[in-house]
């Protein structure tokens, strides 16, 4: 019969996965804003009017800004993850 290893209290706690935290928070904010907009006919009409008023140039600029935001957040989280990996002390 083999003995199971019982974790000791000296083990380092698991690192926080900041990518999941940040992307989860951004998704939650996006969902909350979307629900807030569609919960009122006036806000939904205003959002529809705003979308209809976008020119092709402003729509591309908005898409580029959103893509840039995703790239910046991804880069920051990648840098944070890399710094977490460097701080990990090897076990054993």
mmCIF file of N, CA, C and O in Angstrom, residues 1-88:
data_model
loop_
_atom_site.group_PDB
_atom_site.id
_atom_site.type_symbol
_atom_site.label_atom_id
_atom_site.label_comp_id
_atom_site.label_asym_id
_atom_site.label_seq_id
_atom_site.Cartn_x
_atom_site.Cartn_y
_atom_site.Cartn_z
ATOM 1 N N UNK A 1 0.828 -1.165 0.000
ATOM 2 C CA UNK A 1 0.000 0.000 0.000
ATOM 3 C C UNK A 1 0.883 1.243 0.000
ATOM 4 O O UNK A 1 1.796 1.360 0.790
ATOM 5 N N UNK A 2 0.613 2.177 -0.888
ATOM 6 C CA UNK A 2 1.433 3.381 -0.942
ATOM 7 C C UNK A 2 0.791 4.492 -0.115
ATOM 8 O O UNK A 2 -0.420 4.581 -0.003
ATOM 9 N N UNK A 3 1.640 5.296 0.445
ATOM 10 C CA UNK A 3 1.141 6.409 1.250
ATOM 11 C C UNK A 3 0.919 7.623 0.362
ATOM 12 O O UNK A 3 1.713 7.898 -0.531
ATOM 13 N N UNK A 4 -0.158 8.334 0.623
ATOM 14 C CA UNK A 4 -0.409 9.570 -0.111
ATOM 15 C C UNK A 4 0.357 10.697 0.555
ATOM 16 O O UNK A 4 0.474 10.748 1.771
ATOM 17 N N UNK A 5 0.857 11.581 -0.282
ATOM 18 C CA UNK A 5 1.579 12.717 0.265
ATOM 19 C C UNK A 5 0.574 13.771 0.702
ATOM 20 O O UNK A 5 -0.329 14.140 -0.041
ATOM 21 N N UNK A 6 0.751 14.241 1.908
ATOM 22 C CA UNK A 6 -0.112 15.280 2.442
ATOM 23 C C UNK A 6 0.605 16.610 2.254
ATOM 24 O O UNK A 6 1.770 16.751 2.634
ATOM 25 N N UNK A 7 -0.084 17.590 1.621
ATOM 26 C CA UNK A 7 0.573 18.878 1.426
ATOM 27 C C UNK A 7 0.919 19.525 2.762
ATOM 28 O O UNK A 7 0.138 19.472 3.697
ATOM 29 N N UNK A 8 2.095 20.103 2.814
ATOM 30 C CA UNK A 8 2.522 20.778 4.028
ATOM 31 C C UNK A 8 2.182 22.252 3.944
ATOM 32 O O UNK A 8 1.952 22.802 2.876
ATOM 33 N N UNK A 9 2.191 22.889 5.074
ATOM 34 C CA UNK A 9 1.870 24.314 5.107
ATOM 35 C C UNK A 9 3.010 25.167 4.568
ATOM 36 O O UNK A 9 2.850 26.352 4.354
ATOM 37 N N UNK A 10 4.180 24.577 4.369
ATOM 38 C CA UNK A 10 5.322 25.337 3.865
ATOM 39 C C UNK A 10 5.280 25.504 2.342
ATOM 40 O O UNK A 10 6.102 26.211 1.781
ATOM 41 N N UNK A 11 4.321 24.840 1.684
ATOM 42 C CA UNK A 11 4.217 24.971 0.231
ATOM 43 C C UNK A 11 3.777 26.393 -0.116
ATOM 44 O O UNK A 11 2.943 26.991 0.558
ATOM 45 N N UNK A 12 4.345 26.910 -1.171
ATOM 46 C CA UNK A 12 4.001 28.262 -1.607
ATOM 47 C C UNK A 12 2.586 28.270 -2.171
ATOM 48 O O UNK A 12 2.161 27.317 -2.820
ATOM 49 N N UNK A 13 1.834 29.330 -1.915
ATOM 50 C CA UNK A 13 0.480 29.389 -2.462
ATOM 51 C C UNK A 13 0.526 29.504 -3.983
ATOM 52 O O UNK A 13 1.493 30.005 -4.556
ATOM 53 N N UNK A 14 -0.525 29.028 -4.612
ATOM 54 C CA UNK A 14 -0.593 29.107 -6.076
ATOM 55 C C UNK A 14 -0.653 30.565 -6.509
ATOM 56 O O UNK A 14 -1.313 31.379 -5.862
ATOM 57 N N UNK A 15 0.056 30.903 -7.575
ATOM 58 C CA UNK A 15 0.029 32.294 -8.027
ATOM 59 C C UNK A 15 -1.341 32.649 -8.606
ATOM 60 O O UNK A 15 -2.061 31.803 -9.136
ATOM 61 N N UNK A 16 -1.698 33.893 -8.484
ATOM 62 C CA UNK A 16 -2.962 34.373 -9.040
ATOM 63 C C UNK A 16 -2.803 34.478 -10.555
ATOM 64 O O UNK A 16 -1.823 35.040 -11.042
ATOM 65 N N UNK A 17 -3.736 33.930 -11.294
ATOM 66 C CA UNK A 17 -3.707 34.023 -12.751
ATOM 67 C C UNK A 17 -4.398 35.318 -13.157
ATOM 68 O O UNK A 17 -5.600 35.379 -13.343
ATOM 69 N N UNK A 18 -3.605 36.381 -13.279
ATOM 70 C CA UNK A 18 -4.153 37.708 -13.517
ATOM 71 C C UNK A 18 -4.837 37.829 -14.863
ATOM 72 O O UNK A 18 -5.743 38.650 -15.036
ATOM 73 N N UNK A 19 -4.439 37.022 -15.830
ATOM 74 C CA UNK A 19 -5.113 37.056 -17.125
ATOM 75 C C UNK A 19 -6.584 36.712 -16.990
ATOM 76 O O UNK A 19 -7.459 37.403 -17.528
ATOM 77 N N UNK A 20 -6.873 35.658 -16.250
ATOM 78 C CA UNK A 20 -8.264 35.275 -16.037
ATOM 79 C C UNK A 20 -9.030 36.314 -15.246
ATOM 80 O O UNK A 20 -10.201 36.584 -15.521
ATOM 81 N N UNK A 21 -8.370 36.913 -14.265
ATOM 82 C CA UNK A 21 -9.026 37.937 -13.453
ATOM 83 C C UNK A 21 -9.361 39.159 -14.301
ATOM 84 O O UNK A 21 -10.493 39.659 -14.292
ATOM 85 N N UNK A 22 -8.393 39.654 -15.056
ATOM 86 C CA UNK A 22 -8.598 40.879 -15.836
ATOM 87 C C UNK A 22 -9.586 40.652 -16.978
ATOM 88 O O UNK A 22 -10.512 41.442 -17.165
ATOM 89 N N UNK A 23 -9.404 39.565 -17.742
ATOM 90 C CA UNK A 23 -10.335 39.315 -18.849
ATOM 91 C C UNK A 23 -11.737 39.036 -18.325
ATOM 92 O O UNK A 23 -12.730 39.442 -18.931
ATOM 93 N N UNK A 24 -11.842 38.350 -17.205
ATOM 94 C CA UNK A 24 -13.147 38.119 -16.592
ATOM 95 C C UNK A 24 -13.806 39.414 -16.157
ATOM 96 O O UNK A 24 -15.013 39.610 -16.344
ATOM 97 N N UNK A 25 -13.016 40.313 -15.578
ATOM 98 C CA UNK A 25 -13.556 41.609 -15.163
ATOM 99 C C UNK A 25 -14.001 42.432 -16.377
ATOM 100 O O UNK A 25 -15.068 43.060 -16.359
ATOM 101 N N UNK A 26 -13.183 42.428 -17.441
ATOM 102 C CA UNK A 26 -13.568 43.171 -18.648
ATOM 103 C C UNK A 26 -14.835 42.601 -19.278
ATOM 104 O O UNK A 26 -15.709 43.355 -19.724
ATOM 105 N N UNK A 27 -14.957 41.288 -19.306
ATOM 106 C CA UNK A 27 -16.157 40.657 -19.846
ATOM 107 C C UNK A 27 -17.377 40.991 -18.990
ATOM 108 O O UNK A 27 -18.462 41.253 -19.514
ATOM 109 N N UNK A 28 -17.206 41.009 -17.677
ATOM 110 C CA UNK A 28 -18.297 41.367 -16.777
ATOM 111 C C UNK A 28 -18.741 42.811 -16.995
ATOM 112 O O UNK A 28 -19.945 43.100 -17.028
ATOM 113 N N UNK A 29 -17.782 43.726 -17.141
ATOM 114 C CA UNK A 29 -18.122 45.128 -17.394
ATOM 115 C C UNK A 29 -18.846 45.269 -18.729
ATOM 116 O O UNK A 29 -19.866 45.975 -18.824
ATOM 117 N N UNK A 30 -18.360 44.590 -19.764
ATOM 118 C CA UNK A 30 -19.007 44.644 -21.072
ATOM 119 C C UNK A 30 -20.440 44.118 -20.995
ATOM 120 O O UNK A 30 -21.372 44.719 -21.539
ATOM 121 N N UNK A 31 -20.629 43.009 -20.280
ATOM 122 C CA UNK A 31 -21.968 42.436 -20.138
ATOM 123 C C UNK A 31 -22.888 43.368 -19.355
ATOM 124 O O UNK A 31 -24.060 43.539 -19.714
ATOM 125 N N UNK A 32 -22.374 43.986 -18.298
ATOM 126 C CA UNK A 32 -23.191 44.901 -17.499
ATOM 127 C C UNK A 32 -23.607 46.125 -18.314
ATOM 128 O O UNK A 32 -24.767 46.555 -18.250
ATOM 129 N N UNK A 33 -22.688 46.682 -19.086
ATOM 130 C CA UNK A 33 -23.024 47.841 -19.926
ATOM 131 C C UNK A 33 -24.041 47.448 -20.992
ATOM 132 O O UNK A 33 -24.998 48.189 -21.260
ATOM 133 N N UNK A 34 -23.855 46.284 -21.597
ATOM 134 C CA UNK A 34 -24.808 45.817 -22.605
ATOM 135 C C UNK A 34 -26.199 45.631 -21.998
ATOM 136 O O UNK A 34 -27.202 46.061 -22.588
ATOM 137 N N UNK A 35 -26.273 45.012 -20.827
ATOM 138 C CA UNK A 35 -27.561 44.845 -20.162
ATOM 139 C C UNK A 35 -28.183 46.189 -19.797
ATOM 140 O O UNK A 35 -29.396 46.375 -19.900
ATOM 141 N N UNK A 36 -27.361 47.135 -19.369
ATOM 142 C CA UNK A 36 -27.860 48.456 -19.025
ATOM 143 C C UNK A 36 -28.442 49.140 -20.263
ATOM 144 O O UNK A 36 -29.492 49.773 -20.189
ATOM 145 N N UNK A 37 -27.778 48.995 -21.406
ATOM 146 C CA UNK A 37 -28.264 49.629 -22.637
ATOM 147 C C UNK A 37 -29.565 49.000 -23.104
ATOM 148 O O UNK A 37 -30.523 49.709 -23.428
ATOM 149 N N UNK A 38 -29.624 47.679 -23.140
ATOM 150 C CA UNK A 38 -30.812 47.025 -23.686
ATOM 151 C C UNK A 38 -31.978 46.966 -22.705
ATOM 152 O O UNK A 38 -33.086 46.576 -23.086
ATOM 153 N N UNK A 39 -31.760 47.359 -21.446
ATOM 154 C CA UNK A 39 -32.850 47.336 -20.471
ATOM 155 C C UNK A 39 -33.801 48.512 -20.612
ATOM 156 O O UNK A 39 -34.852 48.532 -19.991
ATOM 157 N N UNK A 40 -33.454 49.471 -21.425
ATOM 158 C CA UNK A 40 -34.305 50.636 -21.644
ATOM 159 C C UNK A 40 -34.457 50.866 -23.144
ATOM 160 O O UNK A 40 -33.468 50.871 -23.884
ATOM 161 N N UNK A 41 -35.706 51.076 -23.572
ATOM 162 C CA UNK A 41 -35.962 51.314 -24.995
ATOM 163 C C UNK A 41 -35.283 52.599 -25.464
ATOM 164 O O UNK A 41 -34.765 52.666 -26.587
ATOM 165 N N UNK A 42 -35.263 53.625 -24.609
ATOM 166 C CA UNK A 42 -34.626 54.895 -24.988
ATOM 167 C C UNK A 42 -33.126 54.724 -25.185
ATOM 168 O O UNK A 42 -32.546 55.235 -26.145
ATOM 169 N N UNK A 43 -32.477 53.999 -24.252
ATOM 170 C CA UNK A 43 -31.031 53.774 -24.386
ATOM 171 C C UNK A 43 -30.724 52.895 -25.586
ATOM 172 O O UNK A 43 -29.737 53.125 -26.299
ATOM 173 N N UNK A 44 -31.550 51.893 -25.842
ATOM 174 C CA UNK A 44 -31.330 51.022 -26.999
ATOM 175 C C UNK A 44 -31.489 51.814 -28.298
ATOM 176 O O UNK A 44 -30.700 51.638 -29.236
ATOM 177 N N UNK A 45 -32.505 52.699 -28.358
ATOM 178 C CA UNK A 45 -32.683 53.546 -29.541
ATOM 179 C C UNK A 45 -31.508 54.506 -29.722
ATOM 180 O O UNK A 45 -31.050 54.733 -30.849
ATOM 181 N N UNK A 46 -31.025 55.067 -28.607
ATOM 182 C CA UNK A 46 -29.885 55.983 -28.688
ATOM 183 C C UNK A 46 -28.632 55.256 -29.171
ATOM 184 O O UNK A 46 -27.879 55.783 -29.999
ATOM 185 N N UNK A 47 -28.422 54.036 -28.677
ATOM 186 C CA UNK A 47 -27.260 53.261 -29.120
ATOM 187 C C UNK A 47 -27.394 52.897 -30.594
ATOM 188 O O UNK A 47 -26.417 52.962 -31.346
ATOM 189 N N UNK A 48 -28.599 52.523 -31.020
ATOM 190 C CA UNK A 48 -28.829 52.218 -32.438
ATOM 191 C C UNK A 48 -28.610 53.429 -33.320
ATOM 192 O O UNK A 48 -28.029 53.314 -34.404
ATOM 193 N N UNK A 49 -29.069 54.585 -32.861
ATOM 194 C CA UNK A 49 -28.860 55.824 -33.626
ATOM 195 C C UNK A 49 -27.376 56.158 -33.727
ATOM 196 O O UNK A 49 -26.899 56.596 -34.775
ATOM 197 N N UNK A 50 -26.662 55.959 -32.625
ATOM 198 C CA UNK A 50 -25.227 56.242 -32.643
ATOM 199 C C UNK A 50 -24.509 55.311 -33.615
ATOM 200 O O UNK A 50 -23.664 55.767 -34.390
ATOM 201 N N UNK A 51 -24.857 54.027 -33.575
ATOM 202 C CA UNK A 51 -24.229 53.086 -34.507
ATOM 203 C C UNK A 51 -24.564 53.421 -35.954
ATOM 204 O O UNK A 51 -23.703 53.327 -36.836
ATOM 205 N N UNK A 52 -25.804 53.827 -36.214
ATOM 206 C CA UNK A 52 -26.205 54.166 -37.575
ATOM 207 C C UNK A 52 -25.519 55.433 -38.061
ATOM 208 O O UNK A 52 -25.332 55.619 -39.272
ATOM 209 N N UNK A 53 -25.145 56.311 -37.129
ATOM 210 C CA UNK A 53 -24.516 57.580 -37.525
ATOM 211 C C UNK A 53 -23.021 57.448 -37.803
ATOM 212 O O UNK A 53 -22.394 58.397 -38.270
ATOM 213 N N UNK A 54 -22.437 56.278 -37.506
ATOM 214 C CA UNK A 54 -21.004 56.104 -37.751
ATOM 215 C C UNK A 54 -20.720 56.100 -39.252
ATOM 216 O O UNK A 54 -21.408 55.444 -40.028
ATOM 217 N N UNK A 55 -19.692 56.829 -39.620
ATOM 218 C CA UNK A 55 -19.231 56.786 -41.004
ATOM 219 C C UNK A 55 -18.292 55.591 -41.141
ATOM 220 O O UNK A 55 -17.809 55.059 -40.133
ATOM 221 N N UNK A 56 -18.013 55.171 -42.365
ATOM 222 C CA UNK A 56 -17.042 54.061 -42.505
ATOM 223 C C UNK A 56 -15.700 54.368 -41.844
ATOM 224 O O UNK A 56 -15.095 53.494 -41.209
ATOM 225 N N UNK A 57 -15.254 55.605 -41.973
ATOM 226 C CA UNK A 57 -13.972 55.971 -41.351
ATOM 227 C C UNK A 57 -14.025 55.904 -39.837
ATOM 228 O O UNK A 57 -13.093 55.405 -39.193
ATOM 229 N N UNK A 58 -15.107 56.400 -39.254
ATOM 230 C CA UNK A 58 -15.205 56.370 -37.792
ATOM 231 C C UNK A 58 -15.425 54.939 -37.288
ATOM 232 O O UNK A 58 -14.964 54.588 -36.200
ATOM 233 N N UNK A 59 -16.107 54.124 -38.070
ATOM 234 C CA UNK A 59 -16.284 52.718 -37.678
ATOM 235 C C UNK A 59 -14.937 51.998 -37.688
ATOM 236 O O UNK A 59 -14.638 51.222 -36.766
ATOM 237 N N UNK A 60 -14.110 52.239 -38.710
ATOM 238 C CA UNK A 60 -12.772 51.624 -38.756
ATOM 239 C C UNK A 60 -11.898 52.146 -37.624
ATOM 240 O O UNK A 60 -11.119 51.395 -37.031
ATOM 241 N N UNK A 61 -12.018 53.448 -37.312
ATOM 242 C CA UNK A 61 -11.236 54.017 -36.208
ATOM 243 C C UNK A 61 -11.656 53.392 -34.879
ATOM 244 O O UNK A 61 -10.803 53.078 -34.030
ATOM 245 N N UNK A 62 -12.947 53.192 -34.695
ATOM 246 C CA UNK A 62 -13.438 52.563 -33.472
ATOM 247 C C UNK A 62 -12.958 51.117 -33.387
ATOM 248 O O UNK A 62 -12.514 50.660 -32.324
ATOM 249 N N UNK A 63 -13.004 50.404 -34.495
ATOM 250 C CA UNK A 63 -12.527 49.013 -34.515
ATOM 251 C C UNK A 63 -11.024 48.956 -34.210
ATOM 252 O O UNK A 63 -10.563 48.076 -33.467
ATOM 253 N N UNK A 64 -10.262 49.892 -34.770
ATOM 254 C CA UNK A 64 -8.819 49.933 -34.508
ATOM 255 C C UNK A 64 -8.545 50.250 -33.039
ATOM 256 O O UNK A 64 -7.619 49.683 -32.431
ATOM 257 N N UNK A 65 -9.353 51.142 -32.446
ATOM 258 C CA UNK A 65 -9.170 51.482 -31.029
ATOM 259 C C UNK A 65 -9.470 50.277 -30.142
ATOM 260 O O UNK A 65 -8.737 50.005 -29.180
ATOM 261 N N UNK A 66 -10.522 49.531 -30.458
ATOM 262 C CA UNK A 66 -10.857 48.345 -29.671
ATOM 263 C C UNK A 66 -9.766 47.290 -29.824
ATOM 264 O O UNK A 66 -9.341 46.669 -28.838
ATOM 265 N N UNK A 67 -9.294 47.080 -31.045
ATOM 266 C CA UNK A 67 -8.204 46.127 -31.265
ATOM 267 C C UNK A 67 -6.945 46.560 -30.522
ATOM 268 O O UNK A 67 -6.247 45.730 -29.914
ATOM 269 N N UNK A 68 -6.652 47.836 -30.537
ATOM 270 C CA UNK A 68 -5.501 48.360 -29.799
ATOM 271 C C UNK A 68 -5.637 48.135 -28.308
ATOM 272 O O UNK A 68 -4.664 47.778 -27.629
ATOM 273 N N UNK A 69 -6.847 48.300 -27.779
ATOM 274 C CA UNK A 69 -7.082 48.055 -26.365
ATOM 275 C C UNK A 69 -6.838 46.588 -26.023
ATOM 276 O O UNK A 69 -6.202 46.273 -25.012
ATOM 277 N N UNK A 70 -7.304 45.688 -26.869
ATOM 278 C CA UNK A 70 -7.088 44.256 -26.640
ATOM 279 C C UNK A 70 -5.596 43.932 -26.676
ATOM 280 O O UNK A 70 -5.086 43.176 -25.839
ATOM 281 N N UNK A 71 -4.870 44.528 -27.605
ATOM 282 C CA UNK A 71 -3.428 44.288 -27.715
ATOM 283 C C UNK A 71 -2.691 44.820 -26.488
ATOM 284 O O UNK A 71 -1.810 44.147 -25.937
ATOM 285 N N UNK A 72 -3.055 46.010 -26.034
ATOM 286 C CA UNK A 72 -2.392 46.603 -24.867
ATOM 287 C C UNK A 72 -2.653 45.767 -23.618
ATOM 288 O O UNK A 72 -1.723 45.478 -22.854
ATOM 289 N N UNK A 73 -3.907 45.368 -23.405
ATOM 290 C CA UNK A 73 -4.221 44.558 -22.225
ATOM 291 C C UNK A 73 -3.486 43.218 -22.306
ATOM 292 O O UNK A 73 -2.924 42.751 -21.304
ATOM 293 N N UNK A 74 -3.449 42.613 -23.484
ATOM 294 C CA UNK A 74 -2.744 41.341 -23.641
ATOM 295 C C UNK A 74 -1.250 41.500 -23.359
ATOM 296 O O UNK A 74 -0.637 40.645 -22.704
ATOM 297 N N UNK A 75 -0.657 42.564 -23.846
ATOM 298 C CA UNK A 75 0.765 42.795 -23.613
ATOM 299 C C UNK A 75 1.061 43.024 -22.133
ATOM 300 O O UNK A 75 2.036 42.487 -21.594
ATOM 301 N N UNK A 76 0.222 43.808 -21.468
ATOM 302 C CA UNK A 76 0.424 44.043 -20.039
ATOM 303 C C UNK A 76 0.283 42.752 -19.240
ATOM 304 O O UNK A 76 1.084 42.477 -18.339
ATOM 305 N N UNK A 77 -0.714 41.955 -19.580
ATOM 306 C CA UNK A 77 -0.893 40.689 -18.868
ATOM 307 C C UNK A 77 0.234 39.709 -19.177
ATOM 308 O O UNK A 77 0.647 38.945 -18.306
ATOM 309 N N UNK A 78 0.751 39.731 -20.405
ATOM 310 C CA UNK A 78 1.894 38.889 -20.749
ATOM 311 C C UNK A 78 3.128 39.275 -19.951
ATOM 312 O O UNK A 78 3.872 38.415 -19.473
ATOM 313 N N UNK A 79 3.354 40.565 -19.810
ATOM 314 C CA UNK A 79 4.477 41.030 -19.002
ATOM 315 C C UNK A 79 4.325 40.667 -17.535
ATOM 316 O O UNK A 79 5.282 40.262 -16.874
ATOM 317 N N UNK A 80 3.106 40.772 -17.036
ATOM 318 C CA UNK A 80 2.850 40.399 -15.653
ATOM 319 C C UNK A 80 3.076 38.903 -15.436
ATOM 320 O O UNK A 80 3.684 38.487 -14.459
ATOM 321 N N UNK A 81 2.619 38.094 -16.373
ATOM 322 C CA UNK A 81 2.802 36.643 -16.265
ATOM 323 C C UNK A 81 4.286 36.274 -16.328
ATOM 324 O O UNK A 81 4.765 35.410 -15.594
ATOM 325 N N UNK A 82 5.026 36.945 -17.206
ATOM 326 C CA UNK A 82 6.464 36.671 -17.310
ATOM 327 C C UNK A 82 7.172 37.027 -16.007
ATOM 328 O O UNK A 82 8.063 36.293 -15.551
ATOM 329 N N UNK A 83 6.780 38.142 -15.384
ATOM 330 C CA UNK A 83 7.416 38.506 -14.115
ATOM 331 C C UNK A 83 7.032 37.528 -13.017
ATOM 332 O O UNK A 83 7.845 37.238 -12.133
ATOM 333 N N UNK A 84 5.810 36.977 -13.055
ATOM 334 C CA UNK A 84 5.426 35.960 -12.079
ATOM 335 C C UNK A 84 6.252 34.699 -12.261
ATOM 336 O O UNK A 84 6.658 34.075 -11.281
ATOM 337 N N UNK A 85 6.505 34.312 -13.487
ATOM 338 C CA UNK A 85 7.297 33.099 -13.746
ATOM 339 C C UNK A 85 8.722 33.250 -13.251
ATOM 340 O O UNK A 85 9.341 32.301 -12.789
ATOM 341 N N UNK A 86 9.290 34.451 -13.369
ATOM 342 C CA UNK A 86 10.662 34.666 -12.906
ATOM 343 C C UNK A 86 10.744 34.606 -11.387
ATOM 344 O O UNK A 86 11.787 34.271 -10.848
ATOM 345 N N UNK A 87 9.669 34.969 -10.691
ATOM 346 C CA UNK A 87 9.688 34.981 -9.237
ATOM 347 C C UNK A 87 9.431 33.619 -8.614
ATOM 348 O O UNK A 87 9.647 33.454 -7.428
ATOM 349 N N UNK A 88 8.984 32.655 -9.386
ATOM 350 C CA UNK A 88 8.661 31.338 -8.834
ATOM 351 C C UNK A 88 9.943 30.646 -8.395
ATOM 352 O O UNK A 88 10.919 30.571 -9.135
#
